[in-house]
């Protein structure tokens, strides 16, 4: 982990209330799929945790949804301005050598860390991706998701692709995809549904949790989650990726 004085290259709206921010760190920063960064926003004491979507040498792209005053202030940052950024943070995703076929299941802003996974393993694994959106207005990054060998889009209202959730689309296609591991990120109800749907499938499932964070370093304990063995874990330091049966959802 390091603190960098990042310079904004681009900060634009790519879907309804979804922004893509690209900044340069001045040097290449090694970032694994599923890791995140903490971005300082002028006038706010706490940094904002945002998953890395793309890491290309010294250029990093993150995507975020407008949720509160902090992200709205971040959306007003212009190209050429500087940001204080801590990265890379978290443990991220890991795909074992023997896992040749994988599935990724994403919903909402959870699609963005999964794009980093697709990019990292493109051409190395057979990837089936199932990405869910509220509606057509929320659809974005389709060209990045299409790096997967098989892509299924889903929408709550049926305006894009499969009419239903990404989890439902994944279950419907499971026998064709035959994944040896599943990787997911999205809202807790989606992950809870995935846990129920995969409990008898005999395939490992790894989830990246979305939690509020204060420091991103494991010190403040804001992002503590409950584990199924009765212990606790810090999402920022011990995760954000966990085996799905390891954590309470």
CSV table of C-alpha atoms in Angstrom, one decimal, residues 64-230:
chain,number,residue,atom,x,y,z
A,64,UNK,CA,-18.6,4.8,-8.5
A,65,UNK,CA,-22.3,5.6,-7.9
A,66,UNK,CA,-23.5,9.0,-6.6
A,67,UNK,CA,-24.7,8.1,-3.1
A,68,UNK,CA,-23.9,11.0,-0.8
A,69,UNK,CA,-22.2,14.3,-0.5
A,70,UNK,CA,-18.8,12.8,-0.8
A,71,UNK,CA,-19.3,11.0,-4.1
A,72,UNK,CA,-21.2,14.0,-5.5
A,73,UNK,CA,-18.2,16.2,-4.6
A,74,UNK,CA,-15.9,13.6,-6.3
A,75,UNK,CA,-18.0,13.8,-9.4
A,76,UNK,CA,-17.1,17.5,-9.7
A,77,UNK,CA,-13.4,16.9,-9.8
A,78,UNK,CA,-12.0,17.9,-13.2
A,79,UNK,CA,-9.1,16.6,-15.3
A,80,UNK,CA,-5.8,18.0,-14.2
A,81,UNK,CA,-6.8,18.2,-10.5
A,82,UNK,CA,-4.9,16.2,-7.9
A,83,UNK,CA,-6.3,13.6,-5.5
A,84,UNK,CA,-4.7,11.8,-2.5
A,85,UNK,CA,-5.1,8.1,-3.0
A,86,UNK,CA,-4.2,5.1,-0.9
A,87,UNK,CA,-3.7,1.9,-3.0
A,88,UNK,CA,-3.7,-1.0,-3.5
A,89,UNK,CA,-5.8,-2.2,-0.6
A,90,UNK,CA,-7.4,-5.5,0.3
A,91,UNK,CA,-6.6,-9.1,-0.7
A,92,UNK,CA,-8.6,-9.3,-3.9
A,93,UNK,CA,-9.5,-12.3,-6.0
A,94,UNK,CA,-7.4,-15.4,-6.6
A,95,UNK,CA,-8.1,-18.0,-9.2
A,96,UNK,CA,-6.3,-21.4,-8.7
A,97,UNK,CA,-4.3,-22.9,-11.5
A,98,UNK,CA,-6.6,-25.9,-11.7
A,99,UNK,CA,-9.7,-23.8,-12.0
A,100,UNK,CA,-9.9,-23.5,-15.8
A,101,UNK,CA,-13.6,-22.5,-16.1
A,102,UNK,CA,-14.9,-19.7,-13.9
A,103,UNK,CA,-18.1,-17.7,-13.5
A,104,UNK,CA,-18.5,-14.1,-12.4
A,105,UNK,CA,-21.8,-12.9,-11.0
A,106,UNK,CA,-22.2,-9.2,-10.5
A,107,UNK,CA,-25.0,-6.7,-9.7
A,108,UNK,CA,-25.0,-2.9,-9.5
A,109,UNK,CA,-21.6,-1.3,-8.8
A,110,UNK,CA,-20.4,-4.9,-8.0
A,111,UNK,CA,-19.7,-5.3,-11.7
A,112,UNK,CA,-16.7,-3.1,-11.5
A,113,UNK,CA,-14.3,-5.2,-9.4
A,114,UNK,CA,-15.4,-8.2,-11.5
A,115,UNK,CA,-14.3,-6.4,-14.6
A,116,UNK,CA,-10.8,-6.3,-13.1
A,117,UNK,CA,-11.1,-10.0,-12.7
A,118,UNK,CA,-12.2,-10.6,-16.3
A,119,UNK,CA,-9.3,-8.4,-17.5
A,120,UNK,CA,-6.7,-10.2,-15.4
A,121,UNK,CA,-7.7,-13.7,-16.5
A,122,UNK,CA,-8.8,-13.0,-20.1
A,123,UNK,CA,-7.3,-15.6,-22.4
A,124,UNK,CA,-6.1,-17.7,-19.4
A,125,UNK,CA,-9.5,-19.0,-18.2
A,126,UNK,CA,-12.8,-19.7,-19.8
A,127,UNK,CA,-15.0,-17.0,-18.2
A,128,UNK,CA,-18.8,-16.9,-18.1
A,129,UNK,CA,-20.1,-13.6,-16.9
A,130,UNK,CA,-23.6,-12.7,-15.6
A,131,UNK,CA,-24.1,-9.0,-14.9
A,132,UNK,CA,-27.2,-7.5,-13.6
A,133,UNK,CA,-28.6,-4.0,-13.9
A,134,UNK,CA,-31.8,-2.1,-12.8
A,135,UNK,CA,-32.6,-1.2,-16.3
A,136,UNK,CA,-31.1,-0.1,-19.6
A,137,UNK,CA,-30.2,3.4,-18.3
A,138,UNK,CA,-27.9,1.7,-15.7
A,139,UNK,CA,-26.0,-0.4,-18.3
A,140,UNK,CA,-22.3,0.5,-18.7
A,141,UNK,CA,-18.9,-1.0,-19.5
A,142,UNK,CA,-20.5,-3.5,-21.8
A,143,UNK,CA,-17.3,-3.6,-24.0
A,144,UNK,CA,-15.2,-4.5,-20.9
A,145,UNK,CA,-17.7,-7.3,-19.7
A,146,UNK,CA,-17.6,-8.7,-23.3
A,147,UNK,CA,-14.0,-9.7,-22.7
A,148,UNK,CA,-15.5,-12.8,-21.0
A,149,UNK,CA,-15.9,-15.8,-23.2
A,150,UNK,CA,-19.7,-15.8,-22.5
A,151,UNK,CA,-21.6,-12.8,-21.3
A,152,UNK,CA,-25.2,-12.7,-20.1
A,153,UNK,CA,-26.7,-9.4,-19.2
A,154,UNK,CA,-29.7,-9.2,-16.9
A,155,UNK,CA,-32.1,-6.4,-15.9
A,156,UNK,CA,-34.8,-6.1,-13.3
A,157,UNK,CA,-37.3,-4.8,-15.8
A,158,UNK,CA,-36.3,-6.9,-18.8
A,159,UNK,CA,-35.2,-3.9,-20.8
A,160,UNK,CA,-31.7,-5.4,-21.3
A,161,UNK,CA,-31.0,-9.1,-21.8
A,162,UNK,CA,-32.4,-11.7,-19.4
A,163,UNK,CA,-35.5,-10.5,-17.5
A,164,UNK,CA,-34.4,-11.2,-13.9
A,165,UNK,CA,-31.4,-11.1,-11.7
A,166,UNK,CA,-27.8,-12.0,-12.5
A,167,UNK,CA,-28.1,-14.9,-10.0
A,168,UNK,CA,-31.1,-16.3,-11.8
A,169,UNK,CA,-29.3,-16.0,-15.2
A,170,UNK,CA,-26.3,-17.8,-13.7
A,171,UNK,CA,-28.3,-20.7,-12.3
A,172,UNK,CA,-30.1,-21.1,-15.6
A,173,UNK,CA,-26.8,-21.4,-17.4
A,174,UNK,CA,-24.9,-23.4,-14.9
A,175,UNK,CA,-25.1,-26.7,-16.7
A,176,UNK,CA,-23.6,-25.2,-19.8
A,177,UNK,CA,-20.9,-23.2,-18.1
A,178,UNK,CA,-19.8,-25.9,-15.6
A,179,UNK,CA,-17.7,-23.4,-13.6
A,180,UNK,CA,-15.0,-24.8,-11.3
A,181,UNK,CA,-15.2,-21.6,-9.2
A,182,UNK,CA,-17.6,-18.7,-8.9
A,183,UNK,CA,-16.7,-15.1,-8.1
A,184,UNK,CA,-19.3,-12.5,-7.1
A,185,UNK,CA,-19.8,-8.9,-6.0
A,186,UNK,CA,-23.0,-7.0,-5.5
A,187,UNK,CA,-25.6,-5.9,-2.9
A,188,UNK,CA,-26.1,-8.2,0.1
A,189,UNK,CA,-29.5,-9.6,-1.0
A,190,UNK,CA,-27.9,-10.7,-4.3
A,191,UNK,CA,-25.1,-12.4,-2.5
A,192,UNK,CA,-27.5,-14.0,-0.1
A,193,UNK,CA,-29.5,-15.4,-3.0
A,194,UNK,CA,-26.3,-16.7,-4.6
A,195,UNK,CA,-25.4,-18.5,-1.4
A,196,UNK,CA,-28.8,-20.2,-1.3
A,197,UNK,CA,-28.6,-21.1,-5.1
A,198,UNK,CA,-25.1,-22.6,-4.9
A,199,UNK,CA,-25.3,-24.5,-1.6
A,200,UNK,CA,-25.8,-27.9,-3.4
A,201,UNK,CA,-23.8,-27.3,-6.5
A,202,UNK,CA,-20.5,-28.4,-5.1
A,203,UNK,CA,-18.5,-25.4,-6.5
A,204,UNK,CA,-16.5,-22.9,-4.4
A,205,UNK,CA,-17.9,-19.4,-4.4
A,206,UNK,CA,-16.0,-16.3,-3.4
A,207,UNK,CA,-17.7,-12.9,-2.7
A,208,UNK,CA,-16.3,-9.4,-2.5
A,209,UNK,CA,-18.2,-7.6,0.2
A,210,UNK,CA,-19.4,-4.0,0.0
A,211,UNK,CA,-19.1,-2.2,3.4
A,212,UNK,CA,-18.7,1.3,4.7
A,213,UNK,CA,-15.1,2.0,5.6
A,214,UNK,CA,-13.3,4.6,7.6
A,215,UNK,CA,-9.6,4.0,7.2
A,216,UNK,CA,-9.3,1.1,4.7
A,217,UNK,CA,-6.3,-0.2,6.8
A,218,UNK,CA,-8.0,-2.3,9.4
A,219,UNK,CA,-7.5,0.1,12.3
A,220,UNK,CA,-10.9,1.8,12.8
A,221,UNK,CA,-13.1,-1.4,12.7
A,222,UNK,CA,-16.0,0.4,10.9
A,223,UNK,CA,-16.2,-2.4,8.3
A,224,UNK,CA,-16.2,-5.4,10.6
A,225,UNK,CA,-18.4,-8.3,9.4
A,226,UNK,CA,-19.6,-11.4,11.2
A,227,UNK,CA,-18.1,-14.8,10.3
A,228,UNK,CA,-20.1,-18.0,10.5
A,229,UNK,CA,-17.7,-19.4,13.1
A,230,UNK,CA,-18.7,-16.6,15.5
